[in-house]
PDB file of C-alpha atoms in Angstrom:
ATOM      1  CA  MET A  18       0.049  -0.183   0.409  1.00 43.00           C
ATOM      2  CA  LYS A  19       3.029   2.559   0.748  1.00 43.00           C
ATOM      3  CA  THR A  20       4.316   1.562  -2.006  1.00 43.00           C
ATOM      4  CA  PHE A  21       0.996   1.569  -4.094  1.00 40.00           C
ATOM      5  CA  ARG A  22       0.585   5.880  -2.593  1.00 43.00           C
ATOM      6  CA  LYS A  23       4.197   6.269  -3.349  1.00 43.00           C
ATOM      7  CA  GLY A  24       4.047   5.653  -7.097  1.00 46.00           C
ATOM      8  CA  ARG A  25       0.920   8.160  -7.203  1.00 44.00           C
ATOM      9  CA  GLU A  26       2.777  10.926  -5.320  1.00 45.00           C
ATOM     10  CA  LEU A  27       5.540  10.586  -7.839  1.00 44.00           C
ATOM     11  CA  GLY A  28       3.487  10.404 -10.519  1.00 48.00           C
ATOM     12  CA  ALA A  29       0.990  13.244  -9.303  1.00 45.00           C
ATOM     13  CA  VAL A  30       5.041  15.152  -9.589  1.00 43.00           C
ATOM     14  CA  ALA A  31       6.713  13.966 -12.305  1.00 47.00           C
ATOM     15  CA  LEU A  32       2.768  15.090 -14.215  1.00 41.00           C
ATOM     16  CA  VAL A  33       3.169  18.508 -12.483  1.00 41.00           C
ATOM     17  CA  SER A  34       6.337  18.831 -13.431  1.00 50.00           C
ATOM     18  CA  PHE A  35       5.073  18.115 -17.102  1.00 44.00           C
ATOM     19  CA  LEU A  36       2.766  20.420 -17.314  1.00 42.00           C
ATOM     20  CA  LEU A  37       4.916  22.981 -15.553  1.00 44.00           C
ATOM     21  CA  ALA A  38       7.820  22.603 -18.318  1.00 48.00           C
ATOM     22  CA  CYS A  39       4.909  23.024 -20.413  1.00 44.00           C
ATOM     23  CA  ALA A  40       3.115  25.873 -19.516  1.00 44.00           C
ATOM     24  CA  PHE A  41       7.571  27.351 -19.039  1.00 44.00           C
ATOM     25  CA  ALA A  42       7.538  26.426 -23.118  1.00 44.00           C
ATOM     26  CA  CYS A  43       4.381  28.005 -24.250  1.00 41.00           C
ATOM     27  CA  ALA A  44       5.008  30.881 -22.578  1.00 43.00           C
ATOM     28  CA  SER A  45       8.700  31.090 -24.282  1.00 42.00           C
ATOM     29  CA  SER A  46       7.780  30.571 -27.671  1.00 41.00           C
ATOM     30  CA  PHE A  47       4.727  33.787 -26.904  1.00 38.00           C
ATOM     31  CA  LEU A  48       7.203  36.036 -25.645  1.00 39.00           C
ATOM     32  CA  LEU A  49       9.925  35.131 -28.598  1.00 36.00           C
ATOM     33  CA  ALA A  50       7.131  35.175 -31.253  1.00 38.00           C
ATOM     34  CA  CYS A  51       6.247  38.872 -29.741  1.00 39.00           C
ATOM     35  CA  ALA A  52       9.730  39.652 -29.652  1.00 39.00           C
ATOM     36  CA  PHE A  53      10.448  38.746 -33.703  1.00 39.00           C
ATOM     37  CA  ALA A  54       7.470  40.152 -34.597  1.00 42.00           C
ATOM     38  CA  CYS A  55       8.796  44.306 -31.946  1.00 42.00           C
ATOM     39  CA  ALA A  56      11.863  43.668 -33.893  1.00 42.00           C
ATOM     40  CA  SER A  57      10.834  42.894 -37.757  1.00 53.00           C
ATOM     41  CA  ARG A  58       8.796  46.266 -36.725  1.00 66.00           C
ATOM     42  CA  ALA A  59      11.630  48.524 -34.287  1.00 76.00           C
ATOM     43  CA  GLN A  60       9.662  52.185 -33.753  1.00 80.00           C
ATOM     44  CA  GLU A  61      11.825  54.640 -32.350  1.00 80.00           C
ATOM     45  CA  THR A  62      10.555  59.009 -32.881  1.00 80.00           C
ATOM     46  CA  LEU A  63      11.991  61.759 -33.929  1.00 70.00           C
ATOM     47  CA  ARG A  64      11.416  64.407 -31.772  1.00 68.00           C
ATOM     48  CA  GLY A  65      10.767  68.159 -32.731  1.00 60.00           C
ATOM     49  CA  GLU A  66       9.030  71.395 -32.063  1.00 56.00           C
ATOM     50  CA  SER A  67       6.598  71.467 -35.265  1.00 54.00           C
ATOM     51  CA  GLY A  68       5.630  67.852 -33.761  1.00 67.00           C
ATOM     52  CA  ASP A  69       7.109  64.050 -34.076  1.00 86.00           C
ATOM     53  CA  VAL A  70       7.703  61.342 -36.270  1.00 95.00           C
ATOM     54  CA  LYS A  71       7.319  58.043 -35.848  1.00 96.00           C
ATOM     55  CA  VAL A  72       9.564  55.630 -37.422  1.00 97.00           C
ATOM     56  CA  THR A  73       8.679  51.969 -37.900  1.00 97.00           C
ATOM     57  CA  GLU A  74      11.674  49.636 -39.465  1.00 97.00           C
ATOM     58  CA  VAL A  75       9.865  46.412 -41.372  1.00 97.00           C
ATOM     59  CA  THR A  76      13.973  45.583 -43.015  1.00 96.00           C
ATOM     60  CA  PRO A  77      16.298  46.818 -41.869  1.00 95.00           C
ATOM     61  CA  ASN A  78      17.303  49.054 -45.519  1.00 96.00           C
ATOM     62  CA  VAL A  79      13.084  49.666 -45.558  1.00 98.00           C
ATOM     63  CA  LEU A  80      11.405  52.585 -43.153  1.00 97.00           C
ATOM     64  CA  VAL A  81       8.070  53.831 -42.781  1.00 98.00           C
ATOM     65  CA  PHE A  82       7.874  57.389 -41.730  1.00 98.00           C
ATOM     66  CA  ALA A  83       5.230  58.078 -40.171  1.00 98.00           C
ATOM     67  CA  THR A  84       4.549  62.520 -40.608  1.00 97.00           C
ATOM     68  CA  ARG A  85       1.331  64.982 -39.851  1.00 96.00           C
ATOM     69  CA  THR A  86       0.089  64.866 -43.080  1.00 96.00           C
ATOM     70  CA  GLY A  87       0.384  60.632 -44.260  1.00 97.00           C
ATOM     71  CA  ASN A  88       3.371  58.036 -44.082  1.00 98.00           C
ATOM     72  CA  VAL A  89       6.367  57.566 -46.025  1.00 98.00           C
ATOM     73  CA  VAL A  90       8.017  54.826 -47.333  1.00 98.00           C
ATOM     74  CA  ALA A  91      12.052  55.130 -47.326  1.00 98.00           C
ATOM     75  CA  SER A  92      14.894  52.596 -48.692  1.00 98.00           C
ATOM     76  CA  ALA A  93      17.851  53.282 -47.638  1.00 98.00           C
ATOM     77  CA  GLY A  94      21.461  52.320 -48.463  1.00 98.00           C
ATOM     78  CA  PRO A  95      24.819  52.311 -50.306  1.00 98.00           C
ATOM     79  CA  ASP A  96      22.705  53.575 -53.252  1.00 98.00           C
ATOM     80  CA  GLY A  97      20.838  56.221 -51.229  1.00 98.00           C
ATOM     81  CA  ALA A  98      17.123  56.600 -50.450  1.00 98.00           C
ATOM     82  CA  LEU A  99      14.200  56.344 -51.986  1.00 98.00           C
ATOM     83  CA  LEU A 100      10.999  57.931 -50.083  1.00 98.00           C
ATOM     84  CA  ILE A 101       7.419  57.320 -51.614  1.00 98.00           C
ATOM     85  CA  GLY A 102       4.277  59.057 -50.140  1.00 98.00           C
ATOM     86  CA  THR A 103       2.536  62.078 -48.688  1.00 98.00           C
ATOM     87  CA  PRO A 104       5.239  63.930 -46.188  1.00 98.00           C
ATOM     88  CA  SER A 105       4.738  66.864 -44.562  1.00 97.00           C
ATOM     89  CA  ALA A 106       7.824  69.513 -44.491  1.00 97.00           C
ATOM     90  CA  ASP A 107       7.953  70.434 -41.380  1.00 97.00           C
ATOM     91  CA  SER A 108       8.837  66.342 -41.969  1.00 97.00           C
ATOM     92  CA  THR A 109      11.737  67.371 -43.981  1.00 97.00           C
ATOM     93  CA  GLU A 110      14.654  67.774 -41.820  1.00 96.00           C
ATOM     94  CA  ARG A 111      14.212  65.293 -39.167  1.00 96.00           C
ATOM     95  CA  ILE A 112      13.953  62.889 -42.847  1.00 97.00           C
ATOM     96  CA  SER A 113      16.819  63.832 -43.874  1.00 97.00           C
ATOM     97  CA  SER A 114      18.953  63.730 -40.086  1.00 96.00           C
ATOM     98  CA  GLU A 115      17.922  60.179 -40.852  1.00 96.00           C
ATOM     99  CA  LEU A 116      18.673  58.557 -44.255  1.00 98.00           C
ATOM    100  CA  ALA A 117      21.866  60.812 -43.483  1.00 97.00           C
ATOM    101  CA  LYS A 118      22.916  57.686 -40.584  1.00 96.00           C
ATOM    102  CA  ARG A 119      21.704  55.367 -42.638  1.00 97.00           C
ATOM    103  CA  THR A 120      23.171  56.133 -46.052  1.00 97.00           C
ATOM    104  CA  PRO A 121      26.175  57.068 -47.509  1.00 97.00           C
ATOM    105  CA  SER A 122      25.345  58.375 -50.463  1.00 98.00           C
ATOM    106  CA  PRO A 123      23.532  62.233 -50.866  1.00 97.00           C
ATOM    107  CA  VAL A 124      21.197  60.379 -53.904  1.00 98.00           C
ATOM    108  CA  ARG A 125      17.698  60.705 -52.826  1.00 98.00           C
ATOM    109  CA  TYR A 126      14.779  60.066 -55.214  1.00 98.00           C
ATOM    110  CA  VAL A 127      11.416  61.391 -54.358  1.00 98.00           C
ATOM    111  CA  VAL A 128       7.140  59.293 -55.036  1.00 98.00           C
ATOM    112  CA  ILE A 129       4.897  62.254 -53.634  1.00 98.00           C
ATOM    113  CA  ALA A 130       1.360  60.232 -53.477  1.00 98.00           C
ATOM    114  CA  PRO A 131      -1.688  61.060 -54.953  1.00 96.00           C
ATOM    115  CA  GLU A 132      -4.334  63.276 -52.361  1.00 94.00           C
ATOM    116  CA  ASP A 133      -6.223  66.707 -51.726  1.00 94.00           C
ATOM    117  CA  PRO A 134      -4.868  68.961 -53.475  1.00 94.00           C
ATOM    118  CA  ALA A 135      -6.127  71.497 -50.492  1.00 93.00           C
ATOM    119  CA  GLN A 136      -4.275  68.566 -48.133  1.00 93.00           C
ATOM    120  CA  SER A 137      -0.811  68.248 -49.921  1.00 96.00           C
ATOM    121  CA  GLU A 138       2.398  70.211 -49.333  1.00 98.00           C
ATOM    122  CA  GLY A 139       4.049  69.801 -52.143  1.00 97.00           C
ATOM    123  CA  ASP A 140       6.828  67.927 -52.809  1.00 98.00           C
ATOM    124  CA  ALA A 141       7.785  69.344 -48.801  1.00 98.00           C
ATOM    125  CA  GLY A 142      10.946  71.706 -49.871  1.00 98.00           C
ATOM    126  CA  TRP A 143      12.599  67.873 -50.882  1.00 98.00           C
ATOM    127  CA  ARG A 144      14.030  69.287 -54.110  1.00 98.00           C
ATOM    128  CA  GLN A 145      15.245  72.169 -52.250  1.00 97.00           C
ATOM    129  CA  ARG A 146      17.653  69.078 -50.834  1.00 97.00           C
ATOM    130  CA  GLY A 147      19.411  68.656 -54.034  1.00 97.00           C
ATOM    131  CA  ALA A 148      16.355  65.562 -55.118  1.00 98.00           C
ATOM    132  CA  PHE A 149      14.574  64.426 -57.871  1.00 98.00           C
ATOM    133  CA  VAL A 150      10.372  64.436 -57.173  1.00 98.00           C
ATOM    134  CA  VAL A 151       8.226  62.799 -58.781  1.00 98.00           C
ATOM    135  CA  MET A 152       4.364  61.875 -59.658  1.00 98.00           C
ATOM    136  CA  GLN A 153       1.313  60.401 -61.130  1.00 98.00           C
ATOM    137  CA  GLU A 154       1.054  62.144 -63.651  1.00 98.00           C
ATOM    138  CA  LYS A 155      -3.655  62.551 -63.764  1.00 97.00           C
ATOM    139  CA  ALA A 156      -2.106  63.629 -59.621  1.00 98.00           C
ATOM    140  CA  LEU A 157       1.199  66.434 -61.351  1.00 97.00           C
ATOM    141  CA  GLU A 158      -1.671  67.400 -63.676  1.00 96.00           C
ATOM    142  CA  ARG A 159      -4.226  68.774 -60.257  1.00 96.00           C
ATOM    143  CA  LEU A 160      -1.155  71.273 -58.720  1.00 96.00           C
ATOM    144  CA  GLY A 161      -0.451  72.547 -61.735  1.00 95.00           C
ATOM    145  CA  GLY A 162       2.871  70.551 -63.652  1.00 95.00           C
ATOM    146  CA  HIS A 163       2.182  68.727 -66.697  1.00 95.00           C
ATOM    147  CA  VAL A 164       0.998  71.477 -69.297  1.00 93.00           C
ATOM    148  CA  MET A 165       1.490  71.146 -72.432  1.00 91.00           C
ATOM    149  CA  GLY A 166       3.287  75.338 -71.788  1.00 90.00           C
ATOM    150  CA  ALA A 167       4.397  77.765 -69.737  1.00 88.00           C
ATOM    151  CA  PRO A 168       3.720  76.083 -65.952  1.00 85.00           C
ATOM    152  CA  LYS A 169       0.986  77.508 -64.337  1.00 92.00           C
ATOM    153  CA  PRO A 170       2.081  79.152 -61.053  1.00 95.00           C
ATOM    154  CA  LEU A 171       1.954  77.039 -57.385  1.00 96.00           C
ATOM    155  CA  SER A 172      -0.215  77.429 -55.112  1.00 96.00           C
ATOM    156  CA  GLU A 173      -0.281  80.032 -52.547  1.00 96.00           C
ATOM    157  CA  GLN A 174      -0.667  77.089 -49.815  1.00 96.00           C
ATOM    158  CA  PHE A 175       2.838  76.192 -51.228  1.00 97.00           C
ATOM    159  CA  VAL A 176       4.588  79.687 -51.921  1.00 97.00           C
ATOM    160  CA  LYS A 177       3.620  80.053 -48.441  1.00 97.00           C
ATOM    161  CA  LEU A 178       4.868  77.133 -46.781  1.00 97.00           C
ATOM    162  CA  GLY A 179       7.822  77.613 -49.074  1.00 97.00           C
ATOM    163  CA  VAL A 180       7.892  73.707 -50.844  1.00 98.00           C
ATOM    164  CA  ASP A 181       7.539  73.526 -54.581  1.00 98.00           C
ATOM    165  CA  ARG A 182       5.838  70.791 -57.049  1.00 97.00           C
ATOM    166  CA  ALA A 183       7.039  67.336 -59.254  1.00 97.00           C
ATOM    167  CA  ARG A 184       8.976  68.175 -61.195  1.00 96.00           C
ATOM    168  CA  ILE A 185       9.199  65.281 -63.361  1.00 97.00           C
ATOM    169  CA  SER A 186       5.813  62.337 -63.772  1.00 97.00           C
ATOM    170  CA  PHE A 187       5.815  59.281 -65.409  1.00 98.00           C
ATOM    171  CA  SER A 188       2.717  57.586 -66.770  1.00 98.00           C
ATOM    172  CA  GLU A 189       1.892  54.212 -66.138  1.00 98.00           C
ATOM    173  CA  VAL A 190       4.843  52.598 -64.650  1.00 98.00           C
ATOM    174  CA  MET A 191       8.150  54.065 -62.755  1.00 98.00           C
ATOM    175  CA  SER A 192      10.427  51.324 -61.085  1.00 98.00           C
ATOM    176  CA  PHE A 193      14.066  51.168 -58.515  1.00 98.00           C
ATOM    177  CA  ASP A 194      16.260  49.258 -58.329  1.00 98.00           C
ATOM    178  CA  LEU A 195      18.536  50.016 -55.861  1.00 97.00           C
ATOM    179  CA  ASN A 196      19.517  49.297 -51.680  1.00 98.00           C
ATOM    180  CA  GLY A 197      19.058  45.800 -52.779  1.00 97.00           C
ATOM    181  CA  GLU A 198      15.333  45.913 -53.292  1.00 98.00           C
ATOM    182  CA  ALA A 199      13.078  45.931 -56.460  1.00 98.00           C
ATOM    183  CA  VAL A 200      10.635  48.769 -56.431  1.00 98.00           C
ATOM    184  CA  HIS A 201       7.933  49.189 -59.577  1.00 98.00           C
ATOM    185  CA  MET A 202       4.937  50.661 -59.008  1.00 98.00           C
ATOM    186  CA  VAL A 203       2.148  50.141 -61.215  1.00 98.00           C
ATOM    187  CA  LYS A 204      -0.751  52.669 -62.548  1.00 98.00           C
ATOM    188  CA  GLN A 205      -4.017  51.105 -61.149  1.00 98.00           C
ATOM    189  CA  LYS A 206      -7.695  52.126 -62.830  1.00 97.00           C
ATOM    190  CA  PRO A 207      -9.565  53.974 -60.660  1.00 98.00           C
ATOM    191  CA  GLY A 208      -9.952  53.862 -57.257  1.00 98.00           C
ATOM    192  CA  TYR A 209      -9.753  56.314 -55.166  1.00 98.00           C
ATOM    193  CA  SER A 210      -9.256  59.004 -58.347  1.00 98.00           C
ATOM    194  CA  ASP A 211      -7.099  58.374 -61.725  1.00 98.00           C
ATOM    195  CA  ALA A 212      -4.182  58.586 -59.945  1.00 98.00           C
ATOM    196  CA  ASP A 213      -4.115  55.591 -58.437  1.00 98.00           C
ATOM    197  CA  ALA A 214      -0.329  53.244 -58.249  1.00 98.00           C
ATOM    198  CA  LEU A 215       0.022  50.382 -56.241  1.00 98.00           C
ATOM    199  CA  VAL A 216       3.641  50.362 -55.490  1.00 98.00           C
ATOM    200  CA  HIS A 217       5.755  46.973 -54.424  1.00 98.00           C
ATOM    201  CA  PHE A 218       9.352  46.494 -51.991  1.00 98.00           C
ATOM    202  CA  HIS A 219       9.701  42.960 -53.671  1.00 98.00           C
ATOM    203  CA  VAL A 220      12.132  41.903 -51.811  1.00 98.00           C
ATOM    204  CA  ALA A 221      10.480  43.650 -48.889  1.00 98.00           C
ATOM    205  CA  LYS A 222       6.920  42.237 -49.506  1.00 98.00           C
ATOM    206  CA  LEU A 223       5.719  45.855 -49.109  1.00 98.00           C
ATOM    207  CA  LEU A 224       2.671  46.998 -50.763  1.00 98.00           C
ATOM    208  CA  TYR A 225       1.484  51.848 -50.126  1.00 98.00           C
ATOM    209  CA  TRP A 226      -1.105  52.535 -52.457  1.00 98.00           C
ATOM    210  CA  GLY A 227      -1.735  55.736 -51.029  1.00 98.00           C
ATOM    211  CA  GLU A 228      -5.267  57.753 -50.202  1.00 98.00           C
ATOM    212  CA  VAL A 229      -6.832  54.079 -51.533  1.00 98.00           C
ATOM    213  CA  PHE A 230      -6.466  52.568 -47.914  1.00 98.00           C
ATOM    214  CA  PRO A 231      -6.318  54.728 -45.999  1.00 98.00           C
ATOM    215  CA  GLY A 232      -5.877  53.549 -42.617  1.00 97.00           C
ATOM    216  CA  ASP A 233      -7.873  55.948 -40.944  1.00 95.00           C
ATOM    217  CA  GLY A 234     -10.618  56.186 -41.472  1.00 97.00           C
ATOM    218  CA  TYR A 235     -12.854  55.292 -44.381  1.00 98.00           C
ATOM    219  CA  PRO A 236     -11.209  55.995 -47.973  1.00 98.00           C
ATOM    220  CA  ALA A 237     -13.215  59.381 -50.051  1.00 97.00           C
ATOM    221  CA  ILE A 238     -13.158  58.291 -53.685  1.00 96.00           C
ATOM    222  CA  ASP A 239     -12.272  61.467 -55.968  1.00 96.00           C
ATOM    223  CA  THR A 240     -14.951  60.922 -58.310  1.00 94.00           C
ATOM    224  CA  ALA A 241     -14.660  64.225 -60.134  1.00 94.00           C
ATOM    225  CA  HIS A 242     -11.704  62.479 -61.392  1.00 96.00           C
ATOM    226  CA  GLY A 243     -12.889  59.401 -62.163  1.00 96.00           C
ATOM    227  CA  GLY A 244     -12.957  57.459 -58.695  1.00 96.00           C
ATOM    228  CA  ASN A 245     -15.406  54.793 -57.539  1.00 96.00           C
ATOM    229  CA  LEU A 246     -15.881  52.385 -54.844  1.00 96.00           C
ATOM    230  CA  ASP A 247     -16.206  49.559 -56.616  1.00 96.00           C
ATOM    231  CA  GLY A 248     -12.375  50.234 -58.760  1.00 97.00           C
ATOM    232  CA  LEU A 249     -10.428  50.971 -54.708  1.00 98.00           C
ATOM    233  CA  VAL A 250     -11.993  46.838 -53.870  1.00 97.00           C
ATOM    234  CA  LYS A 251     -11.260  45.404 -56.928  1.00 97.00           C
ATOM    235  CA  MET A 252      -7.999  47.096 -56.792  1.00 98.00           C
ATOM    236  CA  LEU A 253      -6.703  45.821 -52.883  1.00 98.00           C
ATOM    237  CA  ASP A 254      -8.804  41.933 -53.708  1.00 95.00           C
ATOM    238  CA  GLY A 255      -6.388  39.734 -54.909  1.00 94.00           C
ATOM    239  CA  TRP A 256      -2.835  41.474 -51.735  1.00 98.00           C
ATOM    240  CA  THR A 257      -4.482  39.848 -48.734  1.00 97.00           C
ATOM    241  CA  ASN A 258      -1.742  37.629 -47.812  1.00 97.00           C
ATOM    242  CA  ALA A 259      -0.862  38.316 -43.969  1.00 97.00           C
ATOM    243  CA  GLY A 260       2.440  37.621 -45.083  1.00 97.00           C
ATOM    244  CA  PHE A 261       2.294  41.053 -47.090  1.00 98.00           C
ATOM    245  CA  HIS A 262       3.851  43.801 -45.479  1.00 98.00           C
ATOM    246  CA  VAL A 263       0.886  46.614 -46.301  1.00 98.00           C
ATOM    247  CA  VAL A 264       1.477  50.269 -45.253  1.00 98.00           C
ATOM    248  CA  PRO A 265      -1.184  52.625 -45.361  1.00 98.00           C
ATOM    249  CA  ALA A 266      -1.618  56.730 -45.807  1.00 98.00           C
ATOM    250  CA  ARG A 267      -1.523  57.522 -42.915  1.00 97.00           C
ATOM    251  CA  GLY A 268      -2.487  55.317 -39.073  1.00 96.00           C
ATOM    252  CA  GLU A 269       0.099  52.081 -38.324  1.00 96.00           C
ATOM    253  CA  VAL A 270       1.584  49.863 -40.619  1.00 98.00           C
ATOM    254  CA  THR A 271      -0.226  46.278 -41.221  1.00 98.00           C
ATOM    255  CA  ASN A 272      -1.024  44.023 -43.475  1.00 98.00           C
ATOM    256  CA  GLY A 273      -2.636  41.394 -45.009  1.00 98.00           C
ATOM    257  CA  THR A 274      -5.201  40.255 -43.275  1.00 98.00           C
ATOM    258  CA  GLY A 275      -5.512  44.336 -42.128  1.00 98.00           C
ATOM    259  CA  LEU A 276      -6.165  45.276 -45.236  1.00 98.00           C
ATOM    260  CA  LYS A 277      -8.945  41.797 -45.759  1.00 98.00           C
ATOM    261  CA  ALA A 278     -11.284  43.807 -42.804  1.00 98.00           C
ATOM    262  CA  PHE A 279     -10.856  47.066 -44.567  1.00 98.00           C
ATOM    263  CA  CYS A 280     -11.971  45.220 -47.392  1.00 98.00           C
ATOM    264  CA  ASP A 281     -14.720  43.152 -45.489  1.00 98.00           C
ATOM    265  CA  MET A 282     -15.853  46.640 -44.005  1.00 98.00           C
ATOM    266  CA  VAL A 283     -16.343  48.279 -47.270  1.00 98.00           C
ATOM    267  CA  VAL A 284     -18.491  45.793 -48.799  1.00 98.00           C
ATOM    268  CA  ALA A 285     -20.652  45.407 -46.216  1.00 98.00           C
ATOM    269  CA  VAL A 286     -21.573  48.781 -45.880  1.00 98.00           C
ATOM    270  CA  ARG A 287     -21.845  49.061 -50.147  1.00 98.00           C
ATOM    271  CA  ASP A 288     -24.213  46.000 -49.443  1.00 98.00           C
ATOM    272  CA  ARG A 289     -26.349  47.609 -46.589  1.00 98.00           C
ATOM    273  CA  VAL A 290     -26.833  50.566 -48.418  1.00 98.00           C
ATOM    274  CA  LYS A 291     -27.829  49.179 -51.713  1.00 97.00           C
ATOM    275  CA  HIS A 292     -30.143  47.142 -49.989  1.00 98.00           C
ATOM    276  CA  LEU A 293     -31.990  49.878 -48.873  1.00 98.00           C
ATOM    277  CA  ILE A 294     -32.000  51.734 -52.490  1.00 97.00           C
ATOM    278  CA  GLU A 295     -33.971  48.871 -53.602  1.00 96.00           C
ATOM    279  CA  ALA A 296     -36.626  49.388 -50.298  1.00 97.00           C
ATOM    280  CA  GLY A 297     -36.804  52.763 -52.048  1.00 96.00           C
ATOM    281  CA  ARG A 298     -35.207  54.312 -49.801  1.00 97.00           C
ATOM    282  CA  THR A 299     -33.886  58.061 -50.408  1.00 97.00           C
ATOM    283  CA  GLU A 300     -30.328  59.371 -49.265  1.00 98.00           C
ATOM    284  CA  SER A 301     -31.163  60.373 -46.192  1.00 98.00           C
ATOM    285  CA  ASP A 302     -33.469  57.224 -45.478  1.00 98.00           C
ATOM    286  CA  VAL A 303     -30.480  55.944 -46.177  1.00 98.00           C
ATOM    287  CA  ILE A 304     -28.203  58.449 -43.955  1.00 98.00           C
ATOM    288  CA  GLY A 305     -30.249  58.162 -41.144  1.00 98.00           C
ATOM    289  CA  GLU A 306     -30.190  54.298 -40.669  1.00 97.00           C
ATOM    290  CA  HIS A 307     -26.492  54.950 -39.908  1.00 98.00           C
ATOM    291  CA  PRO A 308     -25.952  51.447 -42.503  1.00 98.00           C
ATOM    292  CA  THR A 309     -22.148  51.901 -40.131  1.00 98.00           C
ATOM    293  CA  ALA A 310     -22.576  51.820 -37.275  1.00 98.00           C
ATOM    294  CA  ASP A 311     -20.721  48.569 -35.788  1.00 98.00           C
ATOM    295  CA  PHE A 312     -17.546  50.236 -37.791  1.00 98.00           C
ATOM    296  CA  ASP A 313     -17.375  53.372 -36.502  1.00 98.00           C
ATOM    297  CA  ALA A 314     -15.565  52.849 -33.122  1.00 97.00           C
ATOM    298  CA  LYS A 315     -12.506  50.745 -35.571  1.00 97.00           C
ATOM    299  CA  TRP A 316     -12.779  53.062 -39.152  1.00 97.00           C
ATOM    300  CA  GLY A 317     -14.865  56.496 -37.478  1.00 97.00           C
ATOM    301  CA  HIS A 318     -12.551  58.455 -36.250  1.00 95.00           C
ATOM    302  CA  GLY A 319     -10.574  59.619 -40.415  1.00 96.00           C
ATOM    303  CA  ARG A 320     -10.909  62.374 -42.256  1.00 96.00           C
ATOM    304  CA  VAL A 321     -14.951  60.758 -43.962  1.00 97.00           C
ATOM    305  CA  PRO A 322     -17.228  60.685 -41.509  1.00 98.00           C
ATOM    306  CA  PRO A 323     -19.351  57.948 -41.494  1.00 98.00           C
ATOM    307  CA  ASP A 324     -22.678  60.013 -43.525  1.00 98.00           C
ATOM    308  CA  THR A 325     -20.234  60.927 -45.816  1.00 98.00           C
ATOM    309  CA  PHE A 326     -18.885  57.434 -47.200  1.00 98.00           C
ATOM    310  CA  VAL A 327     -22.187  56.388 -47.207  1.00 98.00           C
ATOM    311  CA  GLN A 328     -23.228  59.845 -48.988  1.00 98.00           C
ATOM    312  CA  GLU A 329     -20.288  58.680 -51.260  1.00 97.00           C
ATOM    313  CA  ILE A 330     -22.071  55.534 -51.521  1.00 97.00           C
ATOM    314  CA  TYR A 331     -24.925  56.074 -52.186  1.00 97.00           C
ATOM    315  CA  ARG A 332     -24.697  58.340 -55.177  1.00 96.00           C
ATOM    316  CA  GLU A 333     -22.343  56.284 -56.713  1.00 95.00           C
ATOM    317  CA  LEU A 334     -24.849  53.537 -56.147  1.00 95.00           C
ATOM    318  CA  LYS A 335     -27.161  55.575 -57.556  1.00 94.00           C
ATOM    319  CA  ALA A 336     -25.668  56.438 -60.727  1.00 90.00           C
ATOM    320  CA  ASP A 337     -24.689  53.257 -61.240  1.00 84.00           C
ATOM    321  CA  LYS A 338     -27.877  50.980 -60.931  1.00 70.00           C
ATOM    322  CA  GLY A 339     -28.648  50.508 -64.553  1.00 56.00           C
ATOM    323  CA  SER A 340     -26.181  47.989 -64.335  1.00 58.00           C
ATOM    324  CA  TRP A 341     -27.159  46.157 -60.391  1.00 55.00           C
TER     325      TRP A 341
END
């Protein structure tokens, strides 16, 4: 009997030891996974009197600068630096200083993404620093560039900020091979506008579309320049693999899973508005139904208010009703 009891006690001790070992192993794995995730996107903040610029390191050579006006994706290395996004004028000094720590080359290429001209800060002062500054031609036209003849005067806003517009434009495709990375910018069918382009960092597996994926809220649709919601969804839909780093126009770097959540939200709201239109509801009725209600906590704090987003969808669907 004593032998049997002792055996049970030893068995219990062994079981407890086994469970503790499993718990430790799981905890260790979890902590290592967290550490790896943090290491893969290390962050720091560049302080300044006019505001902070947060830096997210996606890879040792690929960074994301979060400026006041939007995110800027950067490749920095022995070949110089490439910046793509919507930088603010007050971020240029700090970004320039950070790049100087990461590349011995003075070469700078800056691609300004399409955005609302009222929000734009032009080239953010990069041309004055000797950078080659580029925009998609349709977007540049809206800032007074890419014209057949004498350039138009700069806007009062640009003059006040002391910035310029891009002097170089591309139509369909632009590519950069630098710092061990292949970067392609490929014009897309209109989503946000007729100037949309996919930016793909192939080695880093990073994607950026500018305002097509705002990141901080509901999307704007520039219908005056060819934008449409269906095109926006189709543009993003094939890139929702969790293995991609996805940089929004503003906000935190996410992945394909985060992009899918955004697409699912847009489709869900669109379908709700469509059903209400089919039921004979007016624009004010549809807005009053608050079809975004369960998404507002996450997506309702960006540049586009929930009611404006619903109005955008309503008007686009009404205009295209014959194609349903």
